[in-house]
């Protein structure tokens, strides 16, 4: 079916300046926004420290084996995703095409998230921060109504940033400020990826290391804030009962899978620029462990800050109640403090129950405030920004925080773009004489134009759709076919020999077992469970509707049928590539075409001679 | 004489008590939070502070209506609590035992709110006139929004970087092309001189040389 390609000595392929650059690029690709805003949330809702058990089991049996597989594949075959899978078997080229498609779809919406980060960043240079105060209404008699009913932070996010429409069917208009930021973001991506790994290799030193610096600064600051310890205790207190819920195991498996950025083709591309005699086994273990450690490390400052925010909200609640009581009973100031609040309340309740009832005091419970868990954009742009207002020197903290988020996202974008760029370079879409800068420019320009649709009023709803459907199920399918393809079509014995040739030592039994049985089974069960869970309830979303009666709660709405069709399309398109391309190749063979494959001959200089 | 004086005082006191009481007509409740505003530098609320308050209200009334008839004695305070909160009314000295309409008092206080606050080192929130809303100050809006300036700086840096990289790429490309064409020319020249395996100069330099051996052999052949 296929022949072993010979690896030419000097093939003019770009290569990493040094090993550290390569490792850093892989780590930067894996470590992204999800490490900061998804992992701590999962830890919190799934029983704190107890979540680490399914997390590390998934890392051991799913994350590390799949990572090793991809890195070894790219390093040995020295081609991007489409070329590599074509080499394994022309019938499996669809796996590469599927990866390539997912990389495109994810790049489109991921950079728009970075646009929002950039918007917040450039707004952090003002005093006071624009999300800390509500604007006045037209006749200056009070605050803007939408802002007053929700909070200033919510208003800035939903109205001033997104200018969100109440329904996904209403597209709204293009937001010019977001278009400016989007252009700047794609310009930055172009600047860094202009010559492929030549330029990303230099940029990665900054974008991969800077977030760790900022996380450390936030860690030190976070631990000094009042209420930080409550937050940390809440996060890490293990509750082993949650492990009985299969949902926890599913979340751990999916988190590891998506966190390591597997099946995008970017890792294969990165590894293909390596010298072949490189220890890919050690690299895989290193990258996976650093990624998980980063998630843990990031959750400490995140939860210190969230604990601080909850404590401050709790104190505010108490203070508001105290003021009401003091004003009602005309007691001297500072007679009721937070410490003796409960004793005073019980005393007053027994003596003047009607007066206390008339005050309508809110019950203040610290646990309730700690329980308000958010993940994703809500964590970064609503909860964290609110906490930053409360810190002294908020501008500096805001600037640091948003630069950190931007670096995290940018280093992941490098991997995504590389997953798009390398296969196109190998397929020689542009003539060889044209410079690489042209191809990267064209990719960035086309992506920018398509991503303009995310700057509409309904843009954030669409990004949620892309995130839930294009960036989830197809990856699981592609990874499954990756493992099956390498183990059963390329044959595990041959692959083991290749890896042994590269690393210079015998392959551990652990890898054999993981690749042959555990990882495919795990992927299959995760895929089934994931799809079943998605199918259980009709796909719905929460909309920000100021006219909703429950405002400021978000309104739960169901997707209209045409949107549901797009969701299915997004999920199915990359997956369907796998059988489609195989079918296409089968038909081509049957039609008696003398060409060995549909890929240009340069990719298979020795293939043509051998087949 | 003394009896009439006592009687007038008694009547005035009753009248005052009638005019100034909680929820009386044209009366306003004031709530002061000194400890919240000043913390450790808080002063105690005593009769002197009350005197200052009456003076400030009288001042406000004078400034507002620009007639100098309001006296400190026209301002009546009552129901002072530990909170510190109290009620006050402003009586009209020209008319007998009546209070100045609430709207006038409100307008006067609003006009001079800043002066009154500053006299007590307090703010709108810590010196509250419960029925009088304060006008909200408009936020300071710079002519160009700050974010646009920052964005401009960021964009300039990015464009400069891209231009630099593209130009250096083009230069490298040109240099590589020039180098490769130079190398090709060099190789051609070298090839020409070595094409026949013998340097052409050597061939040129060598004059025609008759090889005696062959010349001799020619004569040995019998002619046919």
Short mmCIF file of C-alpha atoms in Angstrom, two decimals, chain A residues 288-537:
data_model
loop_
_atom_site.label_atom_id
_atom_site.label_comp_id
_atom_site.label_asym_id
_atom_site.label_seq_id
_atom_site.Cartn_x
_atom_site.Cartn_y
_atom_site.Cartn_z
CA UNK A 288 2.38 17.14 28.41
CA UNK A 289 3.66 17.51 31.96
CA UNK A 290 4.52 21.19 31.53
CA UNK A 291 1.02 21.80 30.16
CA UNK A 292 -0.66 20.17 33.15
CA UNK A 293 1.63 21.85 35.63
CA UNK A 294 0.85 25.20 34.02
CA UNK A 295 -2.87 24.55 34.46
CA UNK A 296 -2.34 23.84 38.14
CA UNK A 297 -0.01 26.80 38.55
CA UNK A 298 -2.50 29.12 36.85
CA UNK A 299 -5.39 28.00 39.02
CA UNK A 300 -3.69 29.29 42.17
CA UNK A 301 -3.70 33.02 41.30
CA UNK A 302 -7.08 32.66 39.58
CA UNK A 303 -8.62 31.25 42.70
CA UNK A 304 -6.87 33.64 45.04
CA UNK A 305 -8.38 36.48 43.06
CA UNK A 306 -11.80 34.81 42.94
CA UNK A 307 -11.66 34.25 46.70
CA UNK A 308 -10.77 37.90 47.14
CA UNK A 309 -13.69 38.92 44.95
CA UNK A 310 -16.12 36.69 46.84
CA UNK A 311 -14.91 38.01 50.19
CA UNK A 312 -15.23 41.61 49.03
CA UNK A 313 -18.74 40.94 47.73
CA UNK A 314 -19.62 39.31 51.04
CA UNK A 315 -18.27 42.29 53.00
CA UNK A 316 -20.17 44.68 50.72
CA UNK A 317 -23.34 42.72 51.35
CA UNK A 318 -22.78 42.89 55.10
CA UNK A 319 -21.92 46.59 54.97
CA UNK A 320 -25.05 47.43 53.02
CA UNK A 321 -27.17 45.58 55.57
CA UNK A 322 -25.37 47.29 58.43
CA UNK A 323 -25.97 50.73 56.93
CA UNK A 324 -29.67 49.99 56.48
CA UNK A 325 -29.98 48.88 60.08
CA UNK A 326 -28.03 51.85 61.45
CA UNK A 327 -30.10 54.29 59.40
CA UNK A 328 -33.37 52.69 60.37
CA UNK A 329 -32.67 52.52 64.10
CA UNK A 330 -30.53 55.68 64.22
CA UNK A 331 -27.74 53.86 65.99
CA UNK A 332 -24.31 55.51 66.14
CA UNK A 333 -21.83 54.74 63.39
CA UNK A 334 -19.57 51.72 63.84
CA UNK A 335 -21.79 50.33 66.56
CA UNK A 336 -22.48 47.31 64.38
CA UNK A 337 -19.35 45.86 62.81
CA UNK A 338 -19.01 42.82 60.58
CA UNK A 339 -17.91 40.75 63.54
CA UNK A 340 -20.90 41.38 65.79
CA UNK A 341 -23.40 41.60 62.93
CA UNK A 342 -24.98 38.24 63.60
CA UNK A 343 -25.48 38.90 67.33
CA UNK A 344 -27.00 42.31 66.60
CA UNK A 345 -29.30 40.82 63.98
CA UNK A 346 -30.62 38.17 66.34
CA UNK A 347 -31.10 40.77 69.09
CA UNK A 348 -32.95 43.18 66.79
CA UNK A 349 -34.99 40.44 65.24
CA UNK A 350 -36.29 39.40 68.62
CA UNK A 351 -37.05 42.96 69.73
CA UNK A 352 -38.28 44.59 66.48
CA UNK A 353 -39.13 41.81 64.01
CA UNK A 354 -41.49 43.93 61.82
CA UNK A 355 -38.93 46.68 61.34
CA UNK A 356 -36.24 44.19 60.38
CA UNK A 357 -38.60 42.47 57.97
CA UNK A 358 -39.51 45.81 56.40
CA UNK A 359 -35.84 46.47 55.65
CA UNK A 360 -35.69 43.44 53.31
CA UNK A 361 -32.11 42.61 54.17
CA UNK A 362 -30.27 40.30 51.79
CA UNK A 363 -28.85 37.18 53.33
CA UNK A 364 -25.07 37.30 53.03
CA UNK A 365 -23.38 33.96 52.65
CA UNK A 366 -19.72 33.65 51.71
CA UNK A 367 -20.25 30.15 50.31
CA UNK A 368 -22.86 31.51 47.94
CA UNK A 369 -20.44 34.06 46.56
CA UNK A 370 -17.70 31.44 46.22
CA UNK A 371 -20.11 29.14 44.42
CA UNK A 372 -20.65 31.61 41.61
CA UNK A 373 -18.30 29.83 39.27
CA UNK A 374 -17.69 31.00 35.75
CA UNK A 375 -15.47 29.74 32.99
CA UNK A 376 -14.43 31.01 29.63
CA UNK A 377 -14.86 34.59 28.53
CA UNK A 378 -17.11 35.29 31.52
CA UNK A 379 -14.21 34.58 33.85
CA UNK A 380 -11.76 36.84 32.08
CA UNK A 381 -13.94 39.72 30.99
CA UNK A 382 -16.52 39.93 33.75
CA UNK A 383 -15.39 38.29 36.96
CA UNK A 384 -11.67 39.01 36.77
CA UNK A 385 -12.11 42.58 35.55
CA UNK A 386 -14.41 43.21 38.49
CA UNK A 387 -11.79 41.85 40.86
CA UNK A 388 -9.12 44.03 39.25
CA UNK A 389 -11.13 47.19 39.97
CA UNK A 390 -10.94 46.35 43.66
CA UNK A 391 -7.15 46.03 43.67
CA UNK A 392 -4.96 49.08 44.24
CA UNK A 393 -3.25 50.18 41.05
CA UNK A 394 -5.92 48.58 38.87
CA UNK A 395 -4.58 49.91 35.56
CA UNK A 396 -1.27 48.09 35.97
CA UNK A 397 -2.99 44.82 36.91
CA UNK A 398 -5.42 45.10 34.03
CA UNK A 399 -2.62 45.78 31.53
CA UNK A 400 -0.56 42.85 32.83
CA UNK A 401 -3.52 40.51 32.83
CA UNK A 402 -4.58 41.28 29.28
CA UNK A 403 -1.06 41.13 27.87
CA UNK A 404 -0.75 37.71 29.51
CA UNK A 405 -4.00 36.50 27.95
CA UNK A 406 -2.89 37.86 24.60
CA UNK A 407 0.48 36.07 24.75
CA UNK A 408 -1.20 32.83 25.76
CA UNK A 409 -3.61 33.05 22.86
CA UNK A 410 -0.98 34.22 20.37
CA UNK A 411 1.36 31.29 21.00
CA UNK A 412 -1.60 28.94 20.43
CA UNK A 413 -2.42 30.84 17.22
CA UNK A 414 1.12 30.13 15.97
CA UNK A 415 0.39 26.42 16.17
CA UNK A 416 -3.00 26.83 14.46
CA UNK A 417 -1.55 28.90 11.63
CA UNK A 418 1.36 26.49 11.24
CA UNK A 419 -1.20 23.69 10.87
CA UNK A 420 -2.71 25.64 7.95
CA UNK A 421 0.52 27.01 6.49
CA UNK A 422 2.77 23.95 6.31
CA UNK A 423 0.42 21.68 4.30
CA UNK A 424 -0.34 24.53 1.87
CA UNK A 425 3.37 25.16 1.44
CA UNK A 426 3.93 21.50 0.67
CA UNK A 427 0.98 21.28 -1.70
CA UNK A 428 2.60 24.22 -3.51
CA UNK A 429 -0.49 26.29 -3.95
CA UNK A 430 1.77 29.18 -4.89
CA UNK A 431 4.69 28.78 -7.30
CA UNK A 432 8.05 27.97 -5.76
CA UNK A 433 9.58 31.26 -6.86
CA UNK A 434 7.00 33.28 -4.91
CA UNK A 435 8.15 34.17 -1.39
CA UNK A 436 6.71 32.52 1.71
CA UNK A 437 5.64 35.95 2.89
CA UNK A 438 3.05 36.00 0.14
CA UNK A 439 1.37 32.76 1.26
CA UNK A 440 1.21 33.79 4.91
CA UNK A 441 -0.09 37.20 3.83
CA UNK A 442 -2.83 35.65 1.75
CA UNK A 443 -3.84 33.29 4.58
CA UNK A 444 -4.02 36.16 7.08
CA UNK A 445 -5.91 38.44 4.70
CA UNK A 446 -8.55 35.85 3.78
CA UNK A 447 -8.97 34.86 7.44
CA UNK A 448 -9.38 38.51 8.42
CA UNK A 449 -12.12 39.03 5.84
CA UNK A 450 -14.02 35.91 6.91
CA UNK A 451 -13.57 36.75 10.60
CA UNK A 452 -15.23 40.13 10.03
CA UNK A 453 -18.50 38.25 10.41
CA UNK A 454 -17.62 37.67 14.06
CA UNK A 455 -17.56 41.42 14.68
CA UNK A 456 -21.29 41.65 14.04
CA UNK A 457 -23.66 42.16 16.93
CA UNK A 458 -24.40 38.44 17.05
CA UNK A 459 -20.71 37.56 16.65
CA UNK A 460 -20.15 36.14 20.12
CA UNK A 461 -23.04 33.71 19.72
CA UNK A 462 -21.38 32.44 16.53
CA UNK A 463 -18.04 32.09 18.28
CA UNK A 464 -19.73 29.95 20.93
CA UNK A 465 -21.12 27.76 18.15
CA UNK A 466 -17.72 27.39 16.49
CA UNK A 467 -16.15 26.58 19.83
CA UNK A 468 -18.74 23.97 20.74
CA UNK A 469 -19.09 22.27 17.37
CA UNK A 470 -16.05 22.90 15.16
CA UNK A 471 -13.48 22.71 17.91
CA UNK A 472 -14.70 19.62 19.73
CA UNK A 473 -16.26 16.61 17.99
CA UNK A 474 -14.17 16.68 14.78
CA UNK A 475 -10.95 16.63 16.83
CA UNK A 476 -12.04 13.48 18.64
CA UNK A 477 -12.89 11.78 15.35
CA UNK A 478 -9.62 12.80 13.71
CA UNK A 479 -7.56 11.68 16.70
CA UNK A 480 -9.32 8.32 16.66
CA UNK A 481 -8.50 7.82 13.00
CA UNK A 482 -4.94 8.97 13.67
CA UNK A 483 -4.38 6.24 16.22
CA UNK A 484 -6.15 3.58 14.16
CA UNK A 485 -4.29 4.65 11.03
CA UNK A 486 -0.87 4.47 12.59
CA UNK A 487 -1.43 1.33 14.62
CA UNK A 488 -3.40 -0.83 12.20
CA UNK A 489 -2.71 0.54 8.71
CA UNK A 490 0.87 1.70 9.01
CA UNK A 491 1.31 -1.21 11.41
CA UNK A 492 2.51 -0.74 14.96
CA UNK A 493 5.63 -2.89 14.44
CA UNK A 494 6.92 -0.62 11.69
CA UNK A 495 6.06 2.48 13.67
CA UNK A 496 7.84 1.14 16.74
CA UNK A 497 10.93 0.46 14.63
CA UNK A 498 10.79 4.00 13.24
CA UNK A 499 10.49 5.49 16.70
CA UNK A 500 13.32 3.31 18.01
CA UNK A 501 15.48 4.48 15.11
CA UNK A 502 14.72 8.08 16.02
CA UNK A 503 15.13 7.90 19.78
CA UNK A 504 17.89 5.30 19.80
CA UNK A 505 16.33 3.02 22.38
CA UNK A 506 13.70 0.33 22.57
CA UNK A 507 10.08 1.38 22.90
CA UNK A 508 8.57 0.86 26.33
CA UNK A 509 5.70 -1.63 26.62
CA UNK A 510 3.54 1.18 28.00
CA UNK A 511 3.49 2.91 24.60
CA UNK A 512 2.57 -0.29 22.79
CA UNK A 513 -0.34 -1.00 25.09
CA UNK A 514 -1.53 2.60 25.09
CA UNK A 515 -1.40 2.99 21.32
CA UNK A 516 -2.88 -0.38 20.51
CA UNK A 517 -5.75 -0.64 22.94
CA UNK A 518 -6.18 1.98 25.63
CA UNK A 519 -6.09 5.21 23.62
CA UNK A 520 -8.42 4.10 20.81
CA UNK A 521 -10.89 2.65 23.31
CA UNK A 522 -10.72 5.75 25.46
CA UNK A 523 -11.20 8.03 22.46
CA UNK A 524 -14.15 6.00 21.26
CA UNK A 525 -15.89 6.05 24.63
CA UNK A 526 -15.21 9.76 25.10
CA UNK A 527 -16.61 10.45 21.65
CA UNK A 528 -19.78 8.41 22.31
CA UNK A 529 -20.33 9.97 25.72
CA UNK A 530 -19.70 13.46 24.38
CA UNK A 531 -22.11 13.10 21.48
CA UNK A 532 -24.75 11.46 23.69
CA UNK A 533 -24.53 14.32 26.16
CA UNK A 534 -24.84 16.92 23.41
CA UNK A 535 -27.86 15.15 21.91
CA UNK A 536 -29.67 14.88 25.21
CA UNK A 537 -30.87 18.42 25.30
#
